[in-house]
Short mmCIF file of C-alpha atoms in Angstrom, two decimals:
data_model
loop_
_atom_site.label_atom_id
_atom_site.label_comp_id
_atom_site.label_asym_id
_atom_site.label_seq_id
_atom_site.Cartn_x
_atom_site.Cartn_y
_atom_site.Cartn_z
CA ALA A 26 -34.86 11.35 16.25
CA ALA A 27 -32.69 13.66 14.16
CA MET A 28 -29.13 14.68 14.88
CA GLU A 29 -26.29 16.64 13.32
CA LEU A 30 -23.30 14.49 12.28
CA PRO A 31 -19.68 15.55 12.19
CA PRO A 32 -18.78 15.43 8.48
CA SER A 33 -15.34 14.09 9.32
CA HIS A 34 -16.85 10.95 10.92
CA TYR A 35 -17.32 7.90 8.81
CA PRO A 36 -21.09 7.44 8.90
CA ALA A 37 -21.53 10.72 7.09
CA SER A 38 -18.61 10.11 4.70
CA ARG A 39 -19.96 6.70 3.72
CA ALA A 40 -23.41 8.12 2.98
CA ALA A 41 -21.76 10.93 1.03
CA ALA A 42 -19.79 8.50 -1.11
CA LEU A 43 -22.99 6.62 -1.92
CA ALA A 44 -24.87 9.81 -2.79
CA ALA A 45 -22.06 10.96 -5.04
CA ALA A 46 -22.02 7.60 -6.82
CA TYR A 47 -25.76 7.80 -7.40
CA VAL A 48 -25.52 11.34 -8.80
CA CYS A 49 -22.75 10.16 -11.07
CA TYR A 50 -24.94 7.38 -12.35
CA ARG A 51 -27.89 9.67 -13.02
CA ARG A 52 -25.90 12.54 -14.54
CA GLY A 53 -22.86 10.84 -15.96
CA SER A 54 -22.10 10.24 -19.63
CA ALA A 55 -19.18 9.66 -21.96
CA GLY A 56 -18.45 13.39 -21.62
CA ARG A 57 -19.16 13.89 -17.94
CA GLY A 58 -17.99 12.33 -14.69
CA LEU A 59 -18.72 13.74 -11.26
CA ALA A 60 -16.77 12.98 -8.10
CA LEU A 61 -17.16 13.98 -4.44
CA ARG A 62 -15.00 16.97 -3.66
CA ALA A 63 -16.17 17.75 -0.13
CA LEU A 64 -18.84 17.10 2.42
CA GLY A 65 -20.27 20.05 4.29
CA ARG A 66 -23.04 19.60 6.81
CA ALA A 67 -24.57 16.22 7.50
CA GLY A 68 -27.46 15.02 9.63
CA ARG A 69 -29.11 11.71 10.41
CA GLN A 70 -32.64 10.75 11.26
CA ASP A 71 -33.46 7.34 12.71
CA ILE A 72 -36.96 6.43 11.52
CA ASP A 73 -38.48 3.66 13.63
CA GLY A 74 -39.31 0.62 11.64
CA VAL A 75 -37.94 2.13 8.44
CA GLY A 76 -34.27 2.87 8.56
CA HIS A 77 -31.62 5.59 8.82
CA LYS A 78 -31.99 8.72 6.70
CA TYR A 79 -29.01 10.98 6.04
CA HIS A 80 -29.22 14.61 4.93
CA LEU A 81 -26.06 15.75 3.20
CA GLU A 82 -24.62 18.93 1.70
CA LEU A 83 -22.06 17.92 -0.87
CA VAL A 84 -19.71 19.60 -3.27
CA LEU A 85 -19.14 17.62 -6.47
CA GLU A 86 -16.44 18.28 -9.02
CA ASP A 87 -16.18 17.58 -12.72
CA VAL A 88 -13.67 14.76 -13.15
CA LEU A 89 -12.38 16.37 -16.35
CA ASN A 90 -12.07 19.83 -14.88
CA GLU A 91 -11.41 20.05 -11.13
CA ASP A 92 -12.13 23.76 -11.01
CA SER A 93 -15.70 23.11 -12.07
CA THR A 94 -17.75 22.29 -9.02
CA VAL A 95 -21.44 22.10 -8.21
CA ASN A 96 -23.22 22.10 -4.87
CA CYS A 97 -25.63 19.26 -4.16
CA THR A 98 -28.03 18.42 -1.38
CA ALA A 99 -28.88 14.75 -1.01
CA GLU A 100 -30.92 12.40 1.11
CA VAL A 101 -29.90 8.81 1.57
CA LEU A 102 -32.25 6.31 3.26
CA TYR A 103 -30.68 2.98 4.29
CA HIS A 104 -33.49 0.48 4.81
CA LEU A 105 -33.62 -1.48 8.04
CA GLY A 106 -33.34 -5.22 8.03
CA ASN A 107 -33.54 -6.44 4.45
CA LYS A 108 -30.12 -5.99 2.96
CA ASN A 109 -31.31 -6.73 -0.53
CA ILE A 110 -33.02 -3.39 -1.01
CA ALA A 111 -30.84 -0.67 -2.42
CA PRO A 112 -30.84 2.57 -0.36
CA ASP A 113 -33.20 5.34 -1.53
CA VAL A 114 -31.30 8.35 -2.81
CA GLN A 115 -32.66 11.74 -3.79
CA PHE A 116 -30.67 14.77 -4.76
CA THR A 117 -30.86 18.34 -5.99
CA LEU A 118 -28.08 20.09 -7.86
CA GLU A 119 -27.57 23.79 -7.48
CA GLY A 120 -27.13 25.33 -10.87
CA GLU A 121 -26.34 23.82 -14.22
CA LEU A 122 -23.86 21.22 -15.21
CA LYS A 123 -21.66 21.91 -18.23
CA ASN A 124 -23.29 20.79 -21.42
CA THR A 125 -21.63 17.72 -22.87
CA ASP A 126 -23.79 17.10 -25.94
CA GLU A 127 -20.95 17.76 -28.32
CA ALA A 128 -18.41 15.59 -26.53
CA ASP A 129 -21.02 12.80 -26.21
CA GLN A 130 -21.89 12.95 -29.88
CA ILE A 131 -18.24 12.91 -30.97
CA PHE A 132 -17.57 9.78 -28.93
CA TYR A 133 -20.78 8.16 -30.09
CA ASN A 134 -19.99 8.76 -33.74
CA ARG A 135 -16.41 7.58 -33.27
CA ILE A 136 -17.50 4.26 -31.79
CA LYS A 137 -20.33 3.75 -34.27
CA SER A 138 -17.88 4.09 -37.13
CA LEU A 139 -15.35 1.60 -35.75
CA GLU A 140 -14.77 -1.37 -38.02
CA LYS A 141 -13.90 -3.68 -35.17
CA GLU A 142 -15.54 -3.61 -31.74
CA LEU A 143 -13.57 -1.67 -29.16
CA VAL A 144 -11.52 -3.66 -26.66
CA ALA A 145 -9.28 -2.20 -23.98
CA GLU A 146 -7.58 -3.10 -20.66
CA ASN A 147 -6.31 -1.51 -17.49
CA ILE A 148 -7.82 1.94 -17.39
CA PRO A 149 -6.14 3.78 -15.70
CA ASP A 150 -2.90 1.85 -16.05
CA SER A 151 -0.79 1.08 -13.01
CA HIS A 152 0.75 4.55 -13.24
CA GLY A 153 -2.61 6.30 -13.18
CA ASN A 154 -2.49 7.17 -16.89
CA VAL A 155 -5.59 7.24 -19.07
CA PRO A 156 -4.95 7.72 -22.80
CA PRO A 157 -7.16 10.63 -24.00
CA GLU A 158 -9.15 8.47 -26.41
CA MET A 159 -10.07 6.16 -23.53
CA GLU A 160 -11.34 8.92 -21.24
CA PRO A 161 -14.97 8.62 -22.43
CA VAL A 162 -14.81 4.84 -21.95
CA ARG A 163 -13.64 5.48 -18.40
CA LEU A 164 -16.37 8.06 -17.75
CA LEU A 165 -19.05 5.64 -18.89
CA ALA A 166 -17.67 3.07 -16.45
CA TRP A 167 -17.54 5.75 -13.78
CA ALA A 168 -21.27 6.43 -14.28
CA ALA A 169 -22.24 2.76 -14.56
CA SER A 170 -20.23 1.85 -11.45
CA GLY A 171 -22.31 4.50 -9.69
CA TYR A 172 -25.31 2.28 -10.30
CA VAL A 173 -23.51 -0.84 -9.07
CA ILE A 174 -22.31 1.01 -5.98
CA TRP A 175 -25.78 2.32 -5.26
CA GLN A 176 -27.39 -1.09 -5.59
CA ASN A 177 -24.83 -2.79 -3.32
CA SER A 178 -24.20 -0.24 -0.60
CA THR A 179 -25.04 -0.47 3.10
CA GLU A 180 -24.08 1.69 6.08
CA ASN A 181 -21.07 -0.62 6.47
CA THR A 182 -19.64 -0.24 2.99
CA LYS A 183 -17.84 2.48 1.07
CA PHE A 184 -17.18 1.63 -2.55
CA GLN A 185 -14.97 3.38 -5.08
CA LEU A 186 -14.18 2.43 -8.65
CA ALA A 187 -10.50 1.42 -8.61
CA GLN A 188 -9.83 0.36 -12.17
CA ILE A 189 -11.31 -0.99 -15.37
CA LYS A 190 -9.60 -4.32 -15.94
CA GLN A 191 -11.20 -4.93 -19.28
CA VAL A 192 -13.85 -3.47 -21.53
CA LYS A 193 -15.31 -5.08 -24.66
CA GLN A 194 -17.80 -3.43 -26.91
CA VAL A 195 -20.85 -5.60 -27.71
CA LYS A 196 -22.09 -5.37 -31.27
CA ARG A 197 -25.60 -3.95 -31.65
CA SER A 198 -27.78 -3.24 -34.64
CA ASP A 199 -29.86 -0.54 -32.95
CA LYS A 200 -28.82 2.98 -32.01
CA TYR A 201 -27.43 2.11 -28.54
CA LEU A 202 -23.79 1.49 -27.66
CA GLU A 203 -23.17 -1.51 -25.40
CA PHE A 204 -20.06 -2.37 -23.44
CA ASP A 205 -19.22 -5.28 -21.24
CA TYR A 206 -16.96 -4.14 -18.40
CA MET A 207 -14.89 -6.04 -15.87
CA ILE A 208 -14.07 -3.48 -13.18
CA LEU A 209 -12.35 -3.51 -9.79
CA LEU A 210 -14.26 -1.92 -6.94
CA HIS A 211 -12.33 -0.94 -3.83
CA GLU A 212 -14.49 -1.54 -0.75
CA MET A 213 -12.89 0.65 1.85
CA VAL A 214 -14.34 -0.76 5.05
CA SER A 215 -13.01 -4.27 4.36
CA GLN A 216 -10.19 -2.92 2.12
CA GLU A 217 -11.05 -5.58 -0.41
CA ILE A 218 -10.61 -5.15 -4.15
CA ILE A 219 -13.64 -6.83 -5.70
CA PRO A 220 -13.91 -7.75 -9.39
CA TRP A 221 -17.30 -6.86 -10.77
CA GLN A 222 -18.78 -7.45 -14.18
CA MET A 223 -21.34 -5.09 -15.70
CA ARG A 224 -23.21 -4.66 -18.98
CA VAL A 225 -23.71 -1.04 -19.91
CA LEU A 226 -26.04 0.52 -22.47
CA TRP A 227 -25.63 4.11 -23.53
CA HIS A 228 -26.88 6.66 -26.00
CA PRO A 229 -26.26 10.45 -25.84
CA GLN A 230 -29.96 11.19 -25.34
CA HIS A 231 -30.76 8.26 -23.09
CA GLY A 232 -28.22 8.27 -20.32
CA VAL A 233 -26.42 5.28 -18.87
CA GLN A 234 -28.18 1.99 -18.15
CA VAL A 235 -26.74 -1.04 -16.43
CA THR A 236 -28.62 -4.05 -17.76
CA GLN A 237 -26.72 -6.65 -15.81
CA GLU A 238 -24.12 -6.68 -13.05
CA SER A 239 -22.54 -9.42 -11.01
CA ARG A 240 -19.87 -9.65 -8.32
CA GLN A 241 -16.99 -11.94 -9.36
CA PRO A 242 -14.90 -14.24 -7.20
CA LYS A 243 -11.49 -13.03 -6.10
CA HIS A 244 -8.48 -15.20 -7.01
CA PRO A 245 -6.98 -16.42 -3.74
CA TRP A 246 -3.53 -16.92 -5.16
CA GLU A 247 -3.10 -13.27 -6.05
CA LEU B 9 13.03 -1.36 -5.60
CA PRO B 10 16.68 -1.46 -6.64
CA GLN B 11 16.30 2.10 -7.94
CA ILE B 12 14.94 3.37 -4.68
CA TYR B 13 17.67 1.60 -2.69
CA ALA B 14 20.27 3.03 -5.07
CA TYR B 15 18.87 6.52 -4.62
CA MET B 16 19.11 6.12 -0.86
CA ASP B 17 22.77 5.17 -1.21
CA LEU B 18 23.33 8.20 -3.42
CA LEU B 19 21.87 10.53 -0.79
CA VAL B 20 24.12 9.01 1.86
CA ALA B 21 27.20 9.20 -0.37
CA GLU B 22 26.58 12.85 -1.26
CA ASN B 23 25.64 13.99 2.22
CA PRO B 24 27.64 11.84 4.68
CA ASN B 25 27.47 14.45 7.42
CA LEU B 26 23.68 14.44 7.43
CA VAL B 27 22.39 11.13 6.09
CA SER B 28 23.15 7.55 7.02
CA LYS B 29 21.44 4.29 6.18
CA LEU B 30 20.49 1.66 8.75
CA GLU B 31 19.35 -1.88 8.13
CA ILE B 32 16.74 -2.64 10.74
CA GLY B 33 15.79 -6.12 9.64
CA GLN B 34 14.84 -8.37 6.76
CA SER B 35 11.47 -9.04 5.14
CA THR B 36 9.85 -12.48 4.85
CA GLU B 37 11.45 -12.90 1.43
CA ASN B 38 14.83 -11.81 2.86
CA ARG B 39 14.93 -8.32 1.45
CA PRO B 40 16.83 -5.82 3.57
CA ILE B 41 14.71 -3.20 5.36
CA TYR B 42 16.41 0.17 5.33
CA VAL B 43 15.84 3.34 7.27
CA LEU B 44 17.46 6.68 6.49
CA LYS B 45 18.72 8.68 9.44
CA PHE B 46 18.99 12.44 9.16
CA SER B 47 21.08 13.80 11.95
CA LYS B 48 23.28 16.80 12.69
CA GLY B 49 25.10 14.95 15.41
CA GLY B 50 24.65 14.30 19.11
CA MET B 51 23.99 10.97 20.76
CA ASN B 52 20.57 9.33 20.70
CA ARG B 53 18.72 12.62 20.25
CA PRO B 54 14.94 12.76 20.50
CA ALA B 55 13.66 11.72 17.10
CA VAL B 56 10.85 11.84 14.60
CA TRP B 57 9.92 8.63 12.73
CA ILE B 58 8.22 8.68 9.36
CA ASP B 59 7.31 5.57 7.35
CA THR B 60 5.76 5.25 3.91
CA GLY B 61 4.65 2.29 1.84
CA ILE B 62 3.55 0.01 4.67
CA HIS B 63 0.67 -0.86 2.31
CA SER B 64 2.35 -1.47 -0.99
CA ARG B 65 -0.50 -0.41 -3.27
CA GLU B 66 -0.49 3.10 -1.82
CA TRP B 67 2.07 4.26 -4.39
CA VAL B 68 2.01 7.92 -3.78
CA THR B 69 3.37 7.33 -0.29
CA GLN B 70 6.67 5.69 -1.25
CA ALA B 71 7.06 8.34 -3.94
CA SER B 72 6.43 11.06 -1.36
CA GLY B 73 8.98 9.42 0.94
CA ILE B 74 11.64 9.77 -1.71
CA TRP B 75 10.64 13.41 -2.18
CA PHE B 76 10.89 14.03 1.59
CA ALA B 77 14.38 12.52 1.71
CA LYS B 78 15.51 14.86 -1.03
CA LYS B 79 13.73 17.79 0.60
CA ILE B 80 15.49 17.31 3.90
CA VAL B 81 18.85 17.08 2.18
CA MET B 82 18.22 20.20 0.11
CA ASP B 83 16.71 22.39 2.79
CA HIS B 84 18.35 21.32 6.03
CA GLU B 85 20.37 24.52 6.21
CA ASN B 86 18.34 27.20 4.45
CA ASP B 87 14.88 26.32 5.81
CA GLU B 88 14.70 27.79 9.29
CA GLY B 89 12.02 25.49 10.63
CA LEU B 90 13.72 22.36 9.36
CA ALA B 91 17.14 23.53 10.50
CA SER B 92 15.90 24.14 14.01
CA ILE B 93 14.15 20.76 14.10
CA LEU B 94 17.42 19.08 13.13
CA ASP B 95 19.31 21.09 15.72
CA LYS B 96 17.42 19.30 18.42
CA MET B 97 16.06 16.11 16.84
CA ASP B 98 16.94 13.36 14.39
CA ILE B 99 14.60 12.23 11.64
CA PHE B 100 14.26 8.59 10.70
CA LEU B 101 12.60 7.86 7.37
CA GLU B 102 11.62 4.37 6.20
CA ILE B 103 10.57 4.69 2.58
CA VAL B 104 9.82 1.09 1.60
CA THR B 105 8.30 -0.30 4.77
CA ASN B 106 6.92 -3.34 2.96
CA PRO B 107 9.54 -4.32 0.33
CA ASP B 108 8.02 -7.75 -0.52
CA GLY B 109 4.62 -6.19 -1.06
CA PHE B 110 6.21 -3.45 -3.12
CA VAL B 111 7.88 -5.91 -5.51
CA PHE B 112 4.76 -8.04 -5.76
CA ALA B 113 2.63 -5.05 -6.50
CA GLN B 114 5.01 -3.85 -9.15
CA THR B 115 5.36 -7.20 -10.88
CA GLN B 116 2.15 -9.14 -10.30
CA ASN B 117 -0.78 -7.32 -8.76
CA CYS B 118 -0.86 -3.55 -8.54
CA MET B 119 -3.61 -3.71 -5.91
CA TRP B 120 -1.53 -5.75 -3.41
CA ARG B 121 -1.70 -4.33 0.12
CA LYS B 122 -0.24 -6.83 2.57
CA THR B 123 3.11 -8.48 3.23
CA ARG B 124 3.96 -11.76 1.49
CA SER B 125 4.19 -14.18 4.36
CA ARG B 126 2.35 -17.50 4.47
CA HIS B 127 0.73 -18.72 7.67
CA LEU B 128 -1.53 -21.56 8.75
CA GLY B 129 -0.81 -23.44 5.53
CA SER B 130 -3.24 -21.15 3.73
CA ILE B 131 -3.26 -20.72 -0.06
CA CYS B 132 -3.58 -17.01 0.58
CA ALA B 133 -0.49 -15.01 1.28
CA GLY B 134 0.11 -11.92 3.30
CA VAL B 135 -0.67 -10.18 6.59
CA ASP B 136 -1.95 -6.62 6.85
CA PRO B 137 1.06 -4.92 8.43
CA ASN B 138 -1.27 -2.28 9.83
CA ARG B 139 -3.18 -4.85 11.91
CA ASN B 140 -0.17 -6.76 13.19
CA TRP B 141 0.90 -4.44 16.02
CA ASP B 142 0.51 -5.17 19.71
CA ALA B 143 -2.38 -2.77 20.42
CA GLY B 144 -5.76 -4.38 20.70
CA PHE B 145 -4.30 -7.14 18.54
CA GLY B 146 -6.85 -9.59 17.16
CA GLY B 147 -9.81 -7.53 18.15
CA SER B 148 -12.65 -6.56 15.83
CA GLY B 149 -11.46 -4.20 13.14
CA ALA B 150 -9.14 -6.89 11.77
CA SER B 151 -9.66 -10.37 10.38
CA GLY B 152 -8.50 -13.81 11.36
CA ASN B 153 -8.92 -15.02 7.79
CA PRO B 154 -5.60 -15.28 5.90
CA CYS B 155 -7.41 -14.43 2.65
CA SER B 156 -8.69 -11.14 3.97
CA GLU B 157 -7.00 -7.82 3.17
CA MET B 158 -7.08 -7.09 6.89
CA TYR B 159 -5.64 -10.39 8.16
CA HIS B 160 -3.92 -9.58 11.41
CA GLY B 161 -1.54 -12.52 11.34
CA PRO B 162 -1.14 -15.44 13.73
CA TYR B 163 0.19 -13.22 16.57
CA ALA B 164 1.32 -9.65 17.13
CA ASN B 165 4.64 -8.76 15.45
CA SER B 166 4.59 -12.02 13.45
CA GLU B 167 5.65 -9.99 10.45
CA PRO B 168 9.41 -9.24 10.31
CA GLU B 169 8.62 -5.88 8.69
CA VAL B 170 6.62 -4.89 11.80
CA LYS B 171 8.99 -6.49 14.32
CA ALA B 172 11.90 -4.61 12.79
CA ILE B 173 10.25 -1.28 13.59
CA VAL B 174 9.10 -2.41 17.01
CA ASP B 175 12.65 -3.51 17.96
CA PHE B 176 14.13 -0.32 16.55
CA VAL B 177 11.73 1.98 18.42
CA LYS B 178 12.24 0.09 21.68
CA ASN B 179 15.99 0.05 21.36
CA HIS B 180 16.17 3.70 20.42
CA GLY B 181 13.96 4.66 23.32
CA ASN B 182 13.79 8.32 22.38
CA ILE B 183 11.31 8.59 19.50
CA LYS B 184 9.02 11.52 20.26
CA ALA B 185 6.84 11.71 17.17
CA PHE B 186 5.67 8.92 14.89
CA ILE B 187 4.06 9.52 11.51
CA SER B 188 2.81 6.68 9.32
CA ILE B 189 1.83 7.58 5.74
CA HIS B 190 -0.98 5.88 3.79
CA SER B 191 -3.33 6.71 0.95
CA TYR B 192 -6.03 7.53 -0.09
CA THR B 193 -9.01 9.64 1.14
CA GLN B 194 -7.17 12.74 2.37
CA LEU B 195 -7.24 12.41 6.13
CA LEU B 196 -4.99 13.21 9.09
CA LEU B 197 -5.60 10.76 11.87
CA TYR B 198 -4.50 10.19 15.47
CA PRO B 199 -5.09 7.22 17.81
CA TYR B 200 -7.04 5.19 18.74
CA GLY B 201 -8.29 2.81 16.09
CA TYR B 202 -9.03 -0.12 18.34
CA THR B 203 -11.15 1.60 20.98
CA THR B 204 -13.53 4.52 21.23
CA THR B 205 -11.83 5.67 24.46
CA PRO B 206 -10.10 8.95 23.53
CA VAL B 207 -6.36 9.22 24.03
CA PRO B 208 -5.35 11.35 27.03
CA ASP B 209 -3.86 14.00 24.74
CA GLN B 210 -6.82 14.08 22.42
CA LYS B 211 -7.33 17.79 22.64
CA GLU B 212 -3.70 18.57 21.85
CA LEU B 213 -3.55 16.11 18.99
CA HIS B 214 -6.78 17.52 17.59
CA GLU B 215 -5.40 21.06 17.70
CA ILE B 216 -2.15 20.03 16.05
CA SER B 217 -4.15 18.27 13.38
CA GLU B 218 -6.21 21.33 12.72
CA LYS B 219 -3.09 23.45 12.30
CA ALA B 220 -1.37 20.84 10.14
CA VAL B 221 -4.37 20.48 7.81
CA LYS B 222 -4.60 24.22 7.46
CA ALA B 223 -0.94 24.37 6.45
CA LEU B 224 -1.49 21.57 3.96
CA SER B 225 -4.48 23.24 2.34
CA SER B 226 -2.67 26.57 2.05
CA LEU B 227 -0.62 25.28 -0.86
CA TYR B 228 -3.16 23.90 -3.37
CA GLY B 229 -6.50 24.10 -1.55
CA THR B 230 -6.59 20.37 -1.02
CA ASN B 231 -9.32 19.38 1.39
CA TYR B 232 -8.38 17.13 4.31
CA LYS B 233 -10.49 15.99 7.24
CA TYR B 234 -9.00 14.98 10.60
CA GLY B 235 -9.90 13.08 13.73
CA SER B 236 -9.27 9.87 15.58
CA ILE B 237 -9.06 6.68 13.49
CA ILE B 238 -12.04 5.01 15.00
CA THR B 239 -14.43 7.94 14.47
CA THR B 240 -13.11 9.02 11.09
CA ILE B 241 -12.64 5.83 9.11
CA TYR B 242 -13.43 2.65 10.97
CA LYS B 243 -12.49 0.48 13.89
CA ALA B 244 -8.99 -0.95 13.26
CA SER B 245 -7.21 -3.16 15.80
CA GLY B 246 -3.52 -3.90 15.94
CA GLY B 247 -2.66 -0.69 14.07
CA THR B 248 0.72 1.02 13.92
CA ILE B 249 0.03 4.28 15.63
CA ASP B 250 -2.05 2.75 18.40
CA TRP B 251 1.07 0.81 19.44
CA THR B 252 3.50 3.63 18.92
CA TYR B 253 1.28 6.05 20.73
CA ILE B 254 3.91 8.10 22.51
CA LYS B 255 1.84 11.25 22.29
CA TYR B 256 2.61 12.60 18.81
CA SER B 257 1.46 9.70 16.67
CA PHE B 258 -0.29 10.47 13.43
CA THR B 259 -1.35 8.72 10.25
CA PHE B 260 -1.81 10.53 6.99
CA GLU B 261 -4.09 9.31 4.24
CA LEU B 262 -2.84 11.21 1.18
CA ARG B 263 -4.53 12.14 -2.12
CA ASP B 264 -6.94 11.62 -3.65
CA MET B 265 -10.63 11.27 -2.75
CA GLY B 266 -11.22 8.30 -5.01
CA CYS B 267 -11.08 9.64 -8.52
CA TYR B 268 -7.87 7.73 -9.12
CA GLY B 269 -7.59 6.20 -5.66
CA PHE B 270 -4.50 4.03 -5.45
CA LEU B 271 -3.58 4.60 -9.10
CA LEU B 272 -2.73 8.26 -8.65
CA PRO B 273 -1.07 9.80 -11.72
CA ALA B 274 2.56 10.76 -11.38
CA THR B 275 1.72 14.41 -11.96
CA GLN B 276 0.14 14.48 -8.54
CA ILE B 277 3.15 13.09 -6.67
CA VAL B 278 5.05 16.32 -6.22
CA PRO B 279 2.08 18.49 -5.23
CA THR B 280 1.00 15.77 -2.78
CA ALA B 281 4.45 15.58 -1.29
CA GLN B 282 4.80 19.35 -1.11
CA GLU B 283 1.53 19.94 0.68
CA THR B 284 2.02 17.01 3.05
CA TRP B 285 5.48 18.29 3.90
CA LEU B 286 3.93 21.51 5.27
CA ALA B 287 1.61 19.52 7.53
CA ARG B 288 4.46 17.30 8.66
CA LYS B 289 6.56 20.34 9.53
CA VAL B 290 3.75 21.59 11.79
CA ILE B 291 3.80 18.27 13.68
CA MET B 292 7.63 18.12 13.92
CA GLU B 293 7.89 21.73 15.02
CA HIS B 294 5.30 21.11 17.66
CA ALA B 295 7.25 18.06 18.86
CA ARG B 296 10.44 20.12 18.87
CA ASP B 297 8.83 22.78 20.99
CA HIS B 298 7.18 20.36 23.40
CA LEU B 299 9.94 17.83 24.03
CA TYR B 300 9.01 15.61 26.93
#
């Protein structure tokens, strides 16, 4: 059974947030972050014995340049029953994304030539500021958190990256850059702020890979 | 916090014929809870209530509250719409609705949402002040676990921050519009949160919301969605505007859509406040024209 969903209602907006996170993971880099700007039409199909499939028309914006937007159609399938399977997401982008090869390469070269491994905290800071040299570090986390969000989402969750608490570069002898991130994810349905650790591999030609991720315990005294 | 309270005093001192400051109670940690009253006179006129900062981590809201206070002072004579609202109604503005949470968020944990009370001998502090109201209190859509961000508290109005507003509204008896400001996700919401039963005035509230959101978007093109709480975000029991539902009750969720979330950069404060002001005016003007 298929039905149209009001885009202002939360089932559609949760699926849209998940789809946007997935697109960000697949298309994100040190030079590119994508965020959900708007949700147009939405529909849902309940497939017996399989799960709920959402059809979405999204508008995504470039995090670095809000005027740059791209239309996206996506399908999200939440599997019935077993909560350990990540939802299936497929998407198509209309048109081309801005080429970020140069920005990616500049960041890559900069990090490769550092004498000491990069370490940073609190991005953005508590006033929402991101120093310009940390923007690529933030965009990589943005893309990698898209993976974590995708892997851990259900119809009853809506995750958003809230902050990078800490990032440490991991020394590597091969061509990849590796970062160990401790991030805070805001889960909007429970309103919880969840610390999450993730290991991220990146190279300009190879996209973002999350090799390891784990939810961390919250400190009750905070 | 001291700076905000000092600014409030400044507004009162410079505009004694328009602005006064009321202490409506004290927080758990004994901080005074202040409300600014904007009035051109009269006795117990019908009024609009606006609160910001009930959830302390929603920074852009307290900042917007300060901007609104200044806006009302600056424009109360030359802005026709605002002047005519103040001719008939008073405006009450509570900028730091959760002062303990505000201080804790500033000094210890910028993601702090709740109050700072301790109940049930728990190691976890704080009650969600937006689940502590006497409307569907304790139902699903809130948590009985003191460590949860949505802990509703041991009983309705257990939080002095909430009780202060409840007592004020009941004693005043003539509040006609109630607007509670939150962030983020860019939404304009009306009751109910605790039940799917639509409010009797659903159609009217929906139409006002549509007009308000249109006014908001007209300034910077910011995209807002609107609807009842339970259909638009989630089921929430014991929420502010469910209790205050006296027809014109609204909640705003301000910028942004998640890019910065709670940690919205300061450069966005003024545009956020400006566009939200236009939406708020629509609601207040409607209340003014439909006094009941």
